[in-house]
Short mmCIF file of C-alpha atoms in Angstrom, two decimals:
data_model
loop_
_atom_site.label_atom_id
_atom_site.label_comp_id
_atom_site.label_asym_id
_atom_site.label_seq_id
_atom_site.Cartn_x
_atom_site.Cartn_y
_atom_site.Cartn_z
CA MET A 666 0.00 0.00 0.00
CA ARG A 667 1.47 3.34 -1.05
CA VAL A 668 0.75 5.41 2.01
CA ARG A 669 2.64 8.54 2.96
CA PRO A 670 4.53 8.20 6.26
CA ALA A 671 2.35 9.18 9.20
CA VAL A 672 3.46 11.70 11.77
CA GLY A 673 4.91 9.81 14.73
CA PHE A 674 3.70 11.24 18.01
CA MET A 675 5.34 10.39 21.30
CA LEU A 676 3.78 11.12 24.66
CA ALA A 677 5.67 13.88 26.37
CA ALA A 678 5.51 12.17 29.78
CA PRO A 679 4.38 8.87 31.37
CA LEU A 680 0.62 8.31 31.32
CA ALA A 681 0.37 11.08 28.71
CA MET A 682 0.41 13.67 31.48
CA PHE A 683 2.61 16.57 30.49
CA VAL A 684 1.07 18.98 32.97
CA GLN A 685 -0.45 17.57 36.13
CA ILE A 686 -3.89 19.10 36.52
CA GLY A 687 -7.03 18.11 38.39
CA ALA A 688 -10.00 16.35 36.81
CA SER A 689 -12.16 19.48 36.74
CA ALA A 690 -9.42 21.56 35.14
CA ALA A 691 -8.78 18.76 32.61
CA ASP A 692 -12.45 18.78 31.61
CA ASP A 693 -12.43 22.57 31.28
CA LYS A 694 -9.29 22.51 29.15
CA ALA A 695 -10.78 19.83 26.90
CA GLY A 696 -13.86 21.99 26.40
CA GLU A 697 -11.70 25.00 25.53
CA LEU A 698 -9.67 22.98 23.03
CA LEU A 699 -12.75 21.52 21.35
CA ALA A 700 -14.20 25.03 21.03
CA ALA A 701 -10.92 26.22 19.47
CA MET A 702 -11.02 23.24 17.13
CA ARG A 703 -14.54 24.10 15.94
CA THR A 704 -13.44 27.67 15.31
CA ALA A 705 -10.48 26.42 13.27
CA LEU A 706 -12.74 24.10 11.27
CA GLY A 707 -15.09 26.92 10.29
CA GLY A 708 -16.84 28.38 13.32
CA SER A 709 -20.49 29.11 12.60
CA LYS A 710 -20.24 27.26 9.29
CA VAL A 711 -19.43 24.07 11.17
CA GLU A 712 -22.24 24.64 13.64
CA ASN A 713 -24.70 24.84 10.73
CA VAL A 714 -23.72 21.50 9.17
CA LYS A 715 -26.62 19.05 9.36
CA THR A 716 -25.58 16.57 6.64
CA LEU A 717 -22.27 15.65 5.08
CA SER A 718 -21.12 13.28 2.33
CA ALA A 719 -17.70 12.25 1.02
CA THR A 720 -16.60 10.05 -1.89
CA GLY A 721 -13.16 8.92 -2.98
CA GLU A 722 -10.64 6.21 -3.80
CA PHE A 723 -10.26 3.66 -1.01
CA ARG A 724 -7.66 0.96 -0.33
CA ARG A 725 -7.55 -1.72 2.34
CA MET A 726 -5.02 -4.41 3.17
CA MET A 727 -6.66 -7.74 4.13
CA GLY A 728 -3.98 -10.24 5.01
CA GLU A 729 -1.83 -10.69 1.92
CA ARG A 730 -4.36 -9.04 -0.36
CA GLU A 731 -4.94 -5.40 -1.26
CA MET A 732 -8.49 -4.34 -2.04
CA ASN A 733 -9.27 -1.12 -3.83
CA GLY A 734 -12.30 0.73 -5.04
CA GLU A 735 -14.51 3.59 -3.95
CA LEU A 736 -15.89 4.53 -0.55
CA THR A 737 -18.83 6.87 0.04
CA LEU A 738 -19.86 8.12 3.46
CA GLU A 739 -23.15 9.89 4.15
CA VAL A 740 -23.81 11.43 7.57
CA MET A 741 -26.88 13.05 9.06
CA ALA A 742 -26.22 14.44 12.52
CA PRO A 743 -26.58 13.30 15.17
CA ASP A 744 -27.38 9.61 14.69
CA LYS A 745 -27.31 8.49 11.05
CA LEU A 746 -24.43 7.07 9.01
CA LYS A 747 -24.37 5.18 5.71
CA ARG A 748 -21.20 3.60 4.35
CA THR A 749 -21.08 2.29 0.75
CA GLU A 750 -18.05 0.33 -0.48
CA ASP A 751 -17.60 -0.70 -4.12
CA MET A 752 -14.49 -2.84 -3.81
CA GLY A 753 -12.52 -5.57 -5.49
CA ILE A 754 -9.35 -7.64 -5.28
CA PRO A 755 -7.15 -7.65 -8.42
CA GLY A 756 -7.78 -10.97 -10.13
CA GLY A 757 -10.34 -11.85 -7.46
CA PRO A 758 -13.88 -11.05 -6.38
CA SER A 759 -15.59 -7.67 -6.45
CA TRP A 760 -18.64 -6.57 -4.51
CA SER A 761 -20.74 -3.69 -3.28
CA ARG A 762 -21.46 -3.49 0.44
CA VAL A 763 -23.67 -1.03 2.30
CA THR A 764 -23.73 -0.72 6.08
CA ALA A 765 -25.87 1.84 7.86
CA LEU A 766 -26.83 3.08 11.29
CA ASN A 767 -30.23 4.74 11.49
CA ALA A 768 -30.94 6.20 14.92
CA GLY A 769 -29.33 3.17 16.57
CA GLU A 770 -30.78 0.59 14.15
CA PHE A 771 -28.10 -1.25 12.15
CA TRP A 772 -28.55 -2.87 8.74
CA GLU A 773 -26.38 -4.06 5.87
CA ASP A 774 -26.78 -5.14 2.27
CA SER A 775 -24.23 -6.57 -0.16
CA THR A 776 -23.96 -7.70 -3.78
CA ASN A 777 -21.23 -10.10 -4.97
CA ARG A 778 -20.21 -9.47 -8.57
CA GLY A 779 -17.98 -12.54 -8.76
CA GLY A 780 -14.42 -12.71 -9.98
CA GLY A 781 -13.00 -16.05 -8.88
CA GLY A 782 -12.46 -15.70 -5.17
CA ASN A 783 -14.19 -15.62 -1.87
CA MET A 784 -13.64 -13.97 1.47
CA MET A 785 -15.16 -14.14 4.91
CA ARG A 786 -14.36 -11.51 7.49
CA PHE A 787 -14.45 -12.20 11.21
CA GLY A 788 -14.62 -9.60 13.91
CA GLY A 789 -13.67 -9.79 17.55
CA PRO A 790 -15.55 -11.72 20.20
CA GLY A 791 -18.77 -13.19 18.98
CA GLY A 792 -17.87 -13.12 15.30
CA PRO A 793 -19.38 -15.84 13.09
CA GLY A 794 -16.37 -18.03 13.49
CA GLY A 795 -17.46 -21.37 14.82
CA PRO A 796 -19.88 -24.25 14.61
CA GLY A 797 -23.07 -24.31 16.50
CA GLY A 798 -25.77 -24.42 13.88
CA PRO A 799 -27.63 -27.59 12.95
CA ASN A 800 -25.19 -30.52 12.89
CA GLY A 801 -22.33 -28.10 13.46
CA GLN A 802 -22.52 -26.84 9.86
CA GLY A 803 -22.29 -23.12 10.59
CA PRO A 804 -22.72 -20.34 13.12
CA SER A 805 -25.68 -20.56 15.42
CA GLU A 806 -28.36 -17.89 15.56
CA ASP A 807 -26.84 -16.64 18.81
CA ASP A 808 -23.48 -16.32 17.04
CA ARG A 809 -25.08 -14.36 14.24
CA GLN A 810 -26.82 -12.05 16.68
CA ARG A 811 -23.62 -11.38 18.59
CA PHE A 812 -21.82 -10.63 15.33
CA ARG A 813 -24.59 -8.24 14.31
CA GLN A 814 -24.32 -6.44 17.66
CA MET A 815 -20.56 -6.19 17.18
CA GLN A 816 -21.05 -4.67 13.72
CA GLN A 817 -23.53 -2.19 15.16
CA ARG A 818 -21.08 -1.09 17.87
CA ARG A 819 -18.31 -0.76 15.28
CA LEU A 820 -20.44 1.50 13.06
CA ALA A 821 -21.66 3.49 16.07
CA GLY A 822 -18.02 4.10 16.99
CA GLU A 823 -17.25 5.20 13.43
CA LEU A 824 -20.13 7.69 13.50
CA GLN A 825 -18.89 9.17 16.79
CA ARG A 826 -15.37 9.49 15.38
CA HIS A 827 -16.54 11.24 12.20
CA LEU A 828 -18.69 13.71 14.12
CA LEU A 829 -15.79 14.48 16.44
CA VAL A 830 -13.05 14.86 13.83
CA LEU A 831 -15.00 16.49 10.98
CA LEU A 832 -17.37 18.71 12.96
CA GLY A 833 -15.89 18.89 16.46
CA ARG A 834 -19.06 17.45 17.98
CA THR A 835 -19.48 15.08 20.89
CA THR A 836 -21.87 14.67 23.80
CA ALA A 837 -19.51 12.24 25.55
CA PRO A 838 -17.29 13.16 28.52
CA ALA A 839 -14.01 14.68 27.35
CA SER A 840 -10.84 15.42 29.29
CA TYR A 841 -7.39 16.79 28.58
CA VAL A 842 -4.73 14.11 29.07
CA GLY A 843 -1.53 15.84 28.03
CA GLU A 844 0.80 16.94 25.28
CA ALA A 845 2.33 14.81 22.53
CA GLU A 846 5.45 15.57 20.53
CA ALA A 847 6.46 14.79 16.95
CA ALA A 848 9.46 15.78 14.87
CA ASP A 849 7.63 18.74 13.35
CA GLY A 850 5.52 19.99 16.25
CA LYS A 851 3.40 19.37 19.31
CA ALA A 852 -0.20 18.32 19.83
CA ASP A 853 -2.72 18.59 22.64
CA VAL A 854 -4.40 15.28 23.45
CA ILE A 855 -8.07 14.97 24.44
CA GLU A 856 -9.69 11.72 25.53
CA VAL A 857 -13.37 11.23 24.67
CA LYS A 858 -15.36 8.38 26.21
CA PRO A 859 -18.70 7.63 24.46
CA GLU A 860 -20.97 5.42 26.56
CA GLY A 861 -20.72 1.76 25.54
CA LEU A 862 -17.98 2.42 22.98
CA ALA A 863 -14.20 2.45 22.95
CA ALA A 864 -12.56 5.60 24.29
CA MET A 865 -10.72 7.65 21.68
CA ARG A 866 -7.85 10.08 21.87
CA LEU A 867 -7.83 13.11 19.60
CA PHE A 868 -4.56 14.88 18.79
CA LEU A 869 -4.88 18.61 17.95
CA ASP A 870 -2.10 20.72 16.50
CA GLN A 871 -1.12 23.21 19.21
CA GLN A 872 -0.76 26.09 16.78
CA SER A 873 -3.76 25.63 14.47
CA HIS A 874 -6.00 23.43 16.72
CA MET A 875 -6.72 21.27 13.66
CA PRO A 876 -7.18 17.49 14.13
CA LEU A 877 -4.05 15.55 13.23
CA MET A 878 -4.65 12.05 14.52
CA LEU A 879 -7.12 9.89 16.45
CA THR A 880 -6.42 6.61 18.25
CA TYR A 881 -8.70 3.98 19.79
CA ALA A 882 -8.59 0.36 20.88
CA GLY A 883 -10.38 -2.42 19.02
CA PHE A 884 -10.14 -6.02 17.88
CA GLN A 885 -8.18 -7.17 14.86
CA PRO A 886 -10.55 -8.51 12.15
CA ARG A 887 -9.80 -12.01 10.91
CA MET A 888 -10.28 -13.22 7.35
CA MET A 889 -10.44 -16.44 5.36
CA ILE A 890 -9.65 -15.88 1.68
CA ARG A 891 -10.10 -18.31 -1.20
CA ARG A 892 -7.61 -17.45 -3.91
CA PRO A 893 -8.54 -17.40 -7.60
CA GLY A 894 -8.53 -20.88 -9.12
CA GLU A 895 -9.04 -22.64 -5.81
CA PRO A 896 -12.17 -24.79 -5.61
CA PRO A 897 -14.77 -23.60 -3.13
CA PRO A 898 -14.48 -25.32 0.27
CA THR A 899 -16.97 -27.99 1.20
CA GLN A 900 -19.31 -27.47 4.14
CA GLU A 901 -17.09 -29.69 6.26
CA GLU A 902 -13.92 -27.79 5.26
CA MET A 903 -15.63 -24.48 6.01
CA ARG A 904 -16.82 -25.77 9.36
CA LYS A 905 -13.28 -26.82 10.28
CA ARG A 906 -11.82 -23.48 9.20
CA MET A 907 -14.37 -21.58 11.22
CA GLU A 908 -13.78 -23.81 14.22
CA GLU A 909 -10.03 -23.18 14.07
CA ALA A 910 -10.59 -19.45 13.74
CA ARG A 911 -12.95 -19.51 16.73
CA LYS A 912 -10.31 -21.16 18.91
CA GLU A 913 -7.93 -18.24 18.47
CA PRO A 914 -8.55 -15.55 21.08
CA PRO A 915 -9.45 -12.14 19.64
CA GLN A 916 -6.45 -9.84 19.40
CA GLU A 917 -6.88 -6.36 20.84
CA VAL A 918 -5.02 -3.73 18.82
CA THR A 919 -4.60 0.03 18.60
CA TYR A 920 -6.14 1.81 15.63
CA GLU A 921 -4.42 5.03 14.55
CA VAL A 922 -6.03 7.35 11.99
CA HIS A 923 -4.24 10.37 10.50
CA PHE A 924 -5.88 13.35 8.78
CA GLU A 925 -4.18 15.46 6.08
CA ASP A 926 -4.76 17.73 3.09
CA TYR A 927 -7.36 20.08 4.60
CA LYS A 928 -9.38 22.09 2.08
CA ASP A 929 -12.14 24.68 2.39
CA VAL A 930 -15.52 23.21 1.38
CA GLY A 931 -18.30 25.75 1.71
CA GLY A 932 -16.50 27.48 4.56
CA VAL A 933 -15.70 24.23 6.40
CA MET A 934 -12.14 22.90 6.57
CA LEU A 935 -12.22 19.16 5.82
CA PRO A 936 -9.38 16.61 5.50
CA HIS A 937 -9.17 14.97 2.08
CA HIS A 938 -6.63 12.27 2.93
CA PHE A 939 -7.11 9.63 5.65
CA THR A 940 -4.67 6.86 6.57
CA GLN A 941 -5.26 4.14 9.13
CA SER A 942 -2.76 1.79 10.75
CA VAL A 943 -3.22 -1.07 13.19
CA ASP A 944 -0.42 -1.43 15.74
CA GLY A 945 1.76 0.69 13.47
CA LYS A 946 1.08 -1.24 10.24
CA PRO A 947 -0.78 0.64 7.43
CA THR A 948 -4.15 -0.97 6.70
CA GLU A 949 -6.35 1.64 4.97
CA GLU A 950 -6.03 4.75 2.82
CA TRP A 951 -8.86 7.00 1.66
CA THR A 952 -8.38 9.95 -0.69
CA VAL A 953 -11.57 12.01 -0.87
CA SER A 954 -12.27 13.48 -4.28
CA GLN A 955 -15.51 15.20 -3.31
CA PHE A 956 -17.01 16.46 -0.06
CA LYS A 957 -20.52 17.91 0.05
CA VAL A 958 -21.59 20.11 2.95
CA ASN A 959 -25.34 19.97 3.71
CA PRO A 960 -26.27 17.77 0.71
CA ASN A 961 -29.95 17.03 0.30
CA LEU A 962 -29.99 13.81 2.34
CA LYS A 963 -33.33 12.59 3.67
CA PRO A 964 -34.05 10.31 6.64
CA GLU A 965 -35.18 7.63 4.18
CA THR A 966 -31.63 7.63 2.73
CA PHE A 967 -30.65 5.65 5.82
CA VAL A 968 -33.50 3.11 5.61
CA LYS A 969 -32.85 -0.24 3.97
CA LYS A 970 -34.62 -0.60 0.64
CA GLY A 971 -37.59 -2.92 0.69
CA THR A 972 -38.33 -2.35 4.41
#
């Protein structure tokens, strides 16, 4: 994956505490920094954003394979997100996948366009990775439900991160945790803790107050990929593969997302280049070709067709 080197931040002191301050003062400082961030992003223009969409070239590393295609995000504050991926693996399968969160209700839809391969993605705990269905031929209904709940939490976390980074919005508790240093500058670090979701740390440039990076903890997805030319696995082979995958404990990792190439879009400063790494290894790159501020999105945009 051809990803530009990310800025390497180092905590200025143990436990990220550069200046020892009390909890109340830390909360006040976080509020001041978030307000400064919103001003830097566009002030009143940011406050007036109700809907937002972004489309651009997207790449993801999945094991040994690189997938590429187009990613479109549509957001309606405060509780709606739709993610559309049109992706493919060179010489392998291609597909379109839509995942959405509509006021807390999760749904997904996908279309496989073929191409000589197959892939199954596993999440963290509760992913569809083991036997348990009739005669041990697949995941049980409880497994499927747990996986669905995991997907819903993942998308809810993504919505919270987009609202925070792109619009400076959060209703979750936020506190200042210290100062971070990189070769070309310093950043203030704010920790935000949404209820029921992973805490995230936002790094703001000390001079401009613009978002530079966000980190959060999560589980490493697991995949099983059938390479082009390989015959499809039998039910028994698939059951064994899933059983082996289920035996492996989920691996907790640190996700690190960097934001670059800010441009003015209707008075709002928005990053047009996103890179993600997992435990320091690049995994995703998204180059936005078009942002739309307050596009004409409707609530029904986030409702699954046919329901």
